[in-house]
PDB file of C-alpha atoms in Angstrom:
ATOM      1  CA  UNK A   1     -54.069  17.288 -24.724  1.00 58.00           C
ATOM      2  CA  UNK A   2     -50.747  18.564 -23.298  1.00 70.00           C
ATOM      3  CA  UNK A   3     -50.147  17.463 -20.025  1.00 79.00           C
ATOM      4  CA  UNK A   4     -46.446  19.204 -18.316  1.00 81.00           C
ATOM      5  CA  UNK A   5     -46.076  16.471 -15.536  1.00 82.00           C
ATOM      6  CA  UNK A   6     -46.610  13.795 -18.482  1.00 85.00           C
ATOM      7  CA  UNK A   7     -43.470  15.203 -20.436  1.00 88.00           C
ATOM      8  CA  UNK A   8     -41.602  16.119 -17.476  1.00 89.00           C
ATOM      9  CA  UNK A   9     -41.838  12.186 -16.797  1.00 88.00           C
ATOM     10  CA  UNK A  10     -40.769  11.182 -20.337  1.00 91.00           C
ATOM     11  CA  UNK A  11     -37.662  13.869 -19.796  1.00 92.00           C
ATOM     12  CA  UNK A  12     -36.776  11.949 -16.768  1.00 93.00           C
ATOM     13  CA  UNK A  13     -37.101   8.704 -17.934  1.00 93.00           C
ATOM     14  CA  UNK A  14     -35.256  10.010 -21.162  1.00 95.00           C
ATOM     15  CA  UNK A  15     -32.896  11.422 -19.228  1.00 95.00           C
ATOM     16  CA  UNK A  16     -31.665   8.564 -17.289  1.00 95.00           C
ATOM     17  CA  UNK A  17     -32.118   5.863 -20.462  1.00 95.00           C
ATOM     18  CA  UNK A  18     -29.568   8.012 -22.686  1.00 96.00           C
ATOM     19  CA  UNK A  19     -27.416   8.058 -19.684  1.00 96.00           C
ATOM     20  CA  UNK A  20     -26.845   4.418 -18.866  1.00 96.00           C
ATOM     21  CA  UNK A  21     -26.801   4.029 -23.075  1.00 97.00           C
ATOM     22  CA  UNK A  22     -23.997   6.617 -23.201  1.00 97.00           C
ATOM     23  CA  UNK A  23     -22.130   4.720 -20.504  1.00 97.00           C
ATOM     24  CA  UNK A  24     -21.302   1.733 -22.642  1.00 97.00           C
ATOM     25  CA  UNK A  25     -19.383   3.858 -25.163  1.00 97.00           C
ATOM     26  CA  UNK A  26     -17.439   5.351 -22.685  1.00 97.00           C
ATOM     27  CA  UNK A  27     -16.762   1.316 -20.995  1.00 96.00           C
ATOM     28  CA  UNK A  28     -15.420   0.469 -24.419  1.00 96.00           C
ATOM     29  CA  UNK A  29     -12.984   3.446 -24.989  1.00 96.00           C
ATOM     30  CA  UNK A  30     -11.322   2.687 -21.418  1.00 96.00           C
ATOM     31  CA  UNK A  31     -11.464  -1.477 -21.961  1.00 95.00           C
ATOM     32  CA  UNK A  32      -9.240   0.022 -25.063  1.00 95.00           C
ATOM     33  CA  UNK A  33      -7.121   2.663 -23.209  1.00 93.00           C
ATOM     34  CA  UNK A  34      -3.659  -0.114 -23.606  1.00 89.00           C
ATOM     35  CA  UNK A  35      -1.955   0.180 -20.006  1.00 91.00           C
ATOM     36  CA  UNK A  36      -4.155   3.201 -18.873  1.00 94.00           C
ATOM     37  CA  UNK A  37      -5.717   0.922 -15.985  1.00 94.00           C
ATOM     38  CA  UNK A  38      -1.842   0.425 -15.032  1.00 94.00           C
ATOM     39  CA  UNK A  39      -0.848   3.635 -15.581  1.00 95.00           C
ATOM     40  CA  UNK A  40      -3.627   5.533 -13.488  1.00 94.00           C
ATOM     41  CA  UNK A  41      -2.964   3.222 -10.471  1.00 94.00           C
ATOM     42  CA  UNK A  42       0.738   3.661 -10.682  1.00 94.00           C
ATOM     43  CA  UNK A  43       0.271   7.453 -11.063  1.00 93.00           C
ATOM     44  CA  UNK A  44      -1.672   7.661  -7.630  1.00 90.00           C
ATOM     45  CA  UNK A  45       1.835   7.091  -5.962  1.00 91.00           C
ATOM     46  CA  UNK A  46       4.445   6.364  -8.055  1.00 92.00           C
ATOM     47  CA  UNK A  47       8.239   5.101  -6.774  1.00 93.00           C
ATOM     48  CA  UNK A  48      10.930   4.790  -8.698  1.00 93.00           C
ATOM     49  CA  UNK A  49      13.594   1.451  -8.483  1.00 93.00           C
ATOM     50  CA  UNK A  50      16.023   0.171 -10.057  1.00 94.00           C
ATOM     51  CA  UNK A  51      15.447  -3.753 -11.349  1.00 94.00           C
ATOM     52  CA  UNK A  52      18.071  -5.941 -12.254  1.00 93.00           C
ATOM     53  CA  UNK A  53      17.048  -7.900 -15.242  1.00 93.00           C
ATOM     54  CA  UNK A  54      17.572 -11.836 -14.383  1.00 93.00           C
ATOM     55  CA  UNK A  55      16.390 -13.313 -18.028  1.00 92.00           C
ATOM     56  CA  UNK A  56      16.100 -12.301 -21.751  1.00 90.00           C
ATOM     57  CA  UNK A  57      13.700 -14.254 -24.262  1.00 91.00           C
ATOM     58  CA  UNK A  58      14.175 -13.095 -27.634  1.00 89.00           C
ATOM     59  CA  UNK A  59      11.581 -13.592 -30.307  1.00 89.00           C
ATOM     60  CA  UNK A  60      12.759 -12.100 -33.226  1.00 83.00           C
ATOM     61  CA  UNK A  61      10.007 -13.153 -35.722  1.00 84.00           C
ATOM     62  CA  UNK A  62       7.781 -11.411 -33.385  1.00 87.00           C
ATOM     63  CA  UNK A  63       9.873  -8.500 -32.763  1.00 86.00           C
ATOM     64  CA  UNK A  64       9.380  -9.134 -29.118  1.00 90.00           C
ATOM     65  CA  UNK A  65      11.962  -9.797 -26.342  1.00 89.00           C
ATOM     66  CA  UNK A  66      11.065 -10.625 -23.083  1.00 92.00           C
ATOM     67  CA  UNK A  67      12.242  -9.430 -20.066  1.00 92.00           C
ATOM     68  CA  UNK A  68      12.433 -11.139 -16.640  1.00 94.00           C
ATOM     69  CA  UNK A  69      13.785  -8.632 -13.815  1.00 94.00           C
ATOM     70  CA  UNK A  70      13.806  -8.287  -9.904  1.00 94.00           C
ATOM     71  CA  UNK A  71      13.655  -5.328  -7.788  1.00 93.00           C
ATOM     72  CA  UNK A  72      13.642  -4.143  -3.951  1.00 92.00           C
ATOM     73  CA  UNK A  73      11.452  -1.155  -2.966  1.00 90.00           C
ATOM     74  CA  UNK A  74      11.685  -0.400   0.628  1.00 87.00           C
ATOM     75  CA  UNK A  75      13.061  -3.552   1.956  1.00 88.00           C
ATOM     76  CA  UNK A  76      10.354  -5.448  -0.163  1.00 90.00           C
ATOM     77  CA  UNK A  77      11.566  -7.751  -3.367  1.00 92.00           C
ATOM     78  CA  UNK A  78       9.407  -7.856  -6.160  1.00 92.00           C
ATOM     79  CA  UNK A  79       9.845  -9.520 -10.236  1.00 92.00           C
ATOM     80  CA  UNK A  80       8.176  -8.503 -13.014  1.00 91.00           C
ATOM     81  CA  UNK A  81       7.856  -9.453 -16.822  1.00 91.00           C
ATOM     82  CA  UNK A  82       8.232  -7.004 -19.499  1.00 89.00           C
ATOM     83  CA  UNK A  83       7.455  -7.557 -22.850  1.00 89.00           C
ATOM     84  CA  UNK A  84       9.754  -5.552 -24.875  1.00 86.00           C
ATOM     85  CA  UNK A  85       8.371  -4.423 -28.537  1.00 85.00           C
ATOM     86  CA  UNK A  86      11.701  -4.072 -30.232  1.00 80.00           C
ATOM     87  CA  UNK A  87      10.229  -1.513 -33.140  1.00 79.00           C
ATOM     88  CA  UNK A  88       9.354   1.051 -30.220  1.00 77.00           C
ATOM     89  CA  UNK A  89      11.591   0.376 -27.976  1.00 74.00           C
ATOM     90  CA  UNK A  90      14.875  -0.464 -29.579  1.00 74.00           C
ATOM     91  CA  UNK A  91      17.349  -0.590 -26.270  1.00 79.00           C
ATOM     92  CA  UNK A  92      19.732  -3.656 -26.277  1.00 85.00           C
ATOM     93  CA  UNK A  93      19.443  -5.413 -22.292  1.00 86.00           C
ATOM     94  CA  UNK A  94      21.375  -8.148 -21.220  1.00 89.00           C
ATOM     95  CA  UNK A  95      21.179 -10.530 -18.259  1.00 91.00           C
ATOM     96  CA  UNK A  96      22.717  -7.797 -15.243  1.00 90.00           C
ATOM     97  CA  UNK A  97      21.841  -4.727 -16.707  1.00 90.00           C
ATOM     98  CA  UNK A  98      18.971  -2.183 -15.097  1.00 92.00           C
ATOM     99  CA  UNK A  99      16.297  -1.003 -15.951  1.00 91.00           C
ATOM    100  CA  UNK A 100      14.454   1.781 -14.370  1.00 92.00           C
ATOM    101  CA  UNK A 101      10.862   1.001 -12.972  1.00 93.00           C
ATOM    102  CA  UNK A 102       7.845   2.788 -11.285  1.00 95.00           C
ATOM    103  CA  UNK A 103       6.140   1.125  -8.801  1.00 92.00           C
ATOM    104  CA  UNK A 104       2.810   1.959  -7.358  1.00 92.00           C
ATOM    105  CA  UNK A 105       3.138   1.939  -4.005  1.00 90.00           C
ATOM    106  CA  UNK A 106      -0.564   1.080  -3.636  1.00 91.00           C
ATOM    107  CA  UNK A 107      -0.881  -1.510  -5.704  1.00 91.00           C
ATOM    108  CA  UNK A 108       2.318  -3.479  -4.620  1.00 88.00           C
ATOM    109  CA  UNK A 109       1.831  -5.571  -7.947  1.00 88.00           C
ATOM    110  CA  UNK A 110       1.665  -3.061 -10.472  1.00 92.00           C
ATOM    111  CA  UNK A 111       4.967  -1.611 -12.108  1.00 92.00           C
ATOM    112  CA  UNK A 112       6.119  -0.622 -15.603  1.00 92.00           C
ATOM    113  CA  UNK A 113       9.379   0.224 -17.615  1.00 92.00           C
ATOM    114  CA  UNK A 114       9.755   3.872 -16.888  1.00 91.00           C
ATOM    115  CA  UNK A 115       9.753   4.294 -20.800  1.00 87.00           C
ATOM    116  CA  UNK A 116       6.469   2.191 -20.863  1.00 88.00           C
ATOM    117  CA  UNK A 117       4.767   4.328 -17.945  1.00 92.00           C
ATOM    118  CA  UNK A 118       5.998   7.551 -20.542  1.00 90.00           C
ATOM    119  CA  UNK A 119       4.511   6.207 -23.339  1.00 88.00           C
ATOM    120  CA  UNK A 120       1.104   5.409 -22.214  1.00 91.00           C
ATOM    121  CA  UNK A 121       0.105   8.831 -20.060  1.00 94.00           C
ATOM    122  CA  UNK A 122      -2.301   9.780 -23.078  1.00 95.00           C
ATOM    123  CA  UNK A 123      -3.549   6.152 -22.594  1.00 95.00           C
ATOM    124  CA  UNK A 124      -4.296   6.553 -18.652  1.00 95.00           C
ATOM    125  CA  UNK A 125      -5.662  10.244 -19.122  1.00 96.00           C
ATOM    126  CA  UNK A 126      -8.093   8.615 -21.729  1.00 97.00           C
ATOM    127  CA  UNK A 127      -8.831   5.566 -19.032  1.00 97.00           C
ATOM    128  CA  UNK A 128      -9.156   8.346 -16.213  1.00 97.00           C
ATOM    129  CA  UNK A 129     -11.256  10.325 -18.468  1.00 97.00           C
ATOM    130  CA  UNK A 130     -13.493   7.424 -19.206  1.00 97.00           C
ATOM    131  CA  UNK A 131     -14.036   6.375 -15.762  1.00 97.00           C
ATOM    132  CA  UNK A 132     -15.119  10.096 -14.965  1.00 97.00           C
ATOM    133  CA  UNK A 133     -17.036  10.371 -17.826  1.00 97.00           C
ATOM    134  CA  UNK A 134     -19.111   6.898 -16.949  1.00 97.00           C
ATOM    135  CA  UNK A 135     -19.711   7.671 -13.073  1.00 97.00           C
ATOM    136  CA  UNK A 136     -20.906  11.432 -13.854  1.00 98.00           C
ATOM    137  CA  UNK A 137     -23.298   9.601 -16.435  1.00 97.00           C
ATOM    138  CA  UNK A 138     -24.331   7.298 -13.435  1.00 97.00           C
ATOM    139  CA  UNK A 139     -24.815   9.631 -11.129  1.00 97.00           C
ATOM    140  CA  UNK A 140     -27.258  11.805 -14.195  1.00 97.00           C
ATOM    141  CA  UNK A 141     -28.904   8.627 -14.181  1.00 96.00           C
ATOM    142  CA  UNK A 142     -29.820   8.030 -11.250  1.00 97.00           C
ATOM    143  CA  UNK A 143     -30.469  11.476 -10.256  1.00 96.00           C
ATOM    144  CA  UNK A 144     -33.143  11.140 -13.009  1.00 95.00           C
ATOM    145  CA  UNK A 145     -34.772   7.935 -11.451  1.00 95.00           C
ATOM    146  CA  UNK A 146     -34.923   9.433  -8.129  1.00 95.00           C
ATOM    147  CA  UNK A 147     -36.079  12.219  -9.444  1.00 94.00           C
ATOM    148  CA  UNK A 148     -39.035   9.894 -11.501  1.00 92.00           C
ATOM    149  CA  UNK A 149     -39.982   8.405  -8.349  1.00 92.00           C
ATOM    150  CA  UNK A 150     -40.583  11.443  -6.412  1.00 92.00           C
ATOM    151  CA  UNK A 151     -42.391  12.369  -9.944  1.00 88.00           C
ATOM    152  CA  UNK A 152     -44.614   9.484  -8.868  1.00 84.00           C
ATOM    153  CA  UNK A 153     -45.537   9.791  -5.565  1.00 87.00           C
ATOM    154  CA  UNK A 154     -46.486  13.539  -6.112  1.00 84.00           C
ATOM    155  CA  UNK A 155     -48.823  12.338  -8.925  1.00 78.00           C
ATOM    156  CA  UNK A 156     -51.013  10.973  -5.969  1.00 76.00           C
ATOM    157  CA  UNK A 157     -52.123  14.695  -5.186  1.00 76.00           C
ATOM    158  CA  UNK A 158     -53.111  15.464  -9.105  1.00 67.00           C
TER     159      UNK A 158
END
């Protein structure tokens, strides 16, 4: 026999089992987003500074140098590491050159290259995008349970 309040259950409990499934896509895609953790919380309010870089490590087999640099933003000093990939990013620096930052102002530990922060917008609108995506799905999903249990306590009365 067809019962509706038997499939409106299953849809519910369908419903919010496909939503919690869909979320681990979604956790994968922004665990793979490259700097777009970094990016998004330098992007909620971004400063600009000037660093100073204090070391260079070259590793030429690797096609990585490595960059050691300090910086002031408001009175504050910071230092930061930045690994330089020499195929994208071909700029010769020296011990006493600068190089331009942003700093989140936030998250007092988080800065980039301003070339690096360039390069990886696509990769924060993905992580932003991902993070939406997964709490929308959460809140389907447990719109759907709630939603179930009300299900259950009005099956009292039938």
């Amino acid at each position: 026999m067809y019962y509706p309040r038997e499939e409106k259950r299953d849809f519910l409990h369908t419903l919010s089992t496909l939503a919690l499934i869909a979320i681990l896509p979604l956790a994968v895609l922004a665990l793979l987003s490259g700097q777009g953790a970094t990016v998004t919380l330098i992007a909620a309010s971004k400063v600009q500074a000037q660093a100073n870089v204090t070391t260079l490590t070259e590793f030429p087999d690797q096609g990585v140098n490595l960059l050691n640099y300090d910086y002031s933003v408001d009175g504050k000093y910071f230092s930061g590491t930045y690994a330089q990939l020499t195929k994208k990013d071909a700029a010769k620096y020296r011990p006493g050159d600068t190089l331009a930052i942003v700093h989140s102002a936030f998250f007092p530990s988080v800065d980039l290259p301003e070339a690096s922060y360039a390069a990886g917008q696509t990769d924060g609108r993905m992580f932003t995008g991902c993070v939406g995506g997964s709490l929308l799905l959460l809140g389907v999903s447990f719109f759907a349970l709630v939603r179930q249990r009300k299900h259950a306590a009005e099956d009292a009365y039938y």
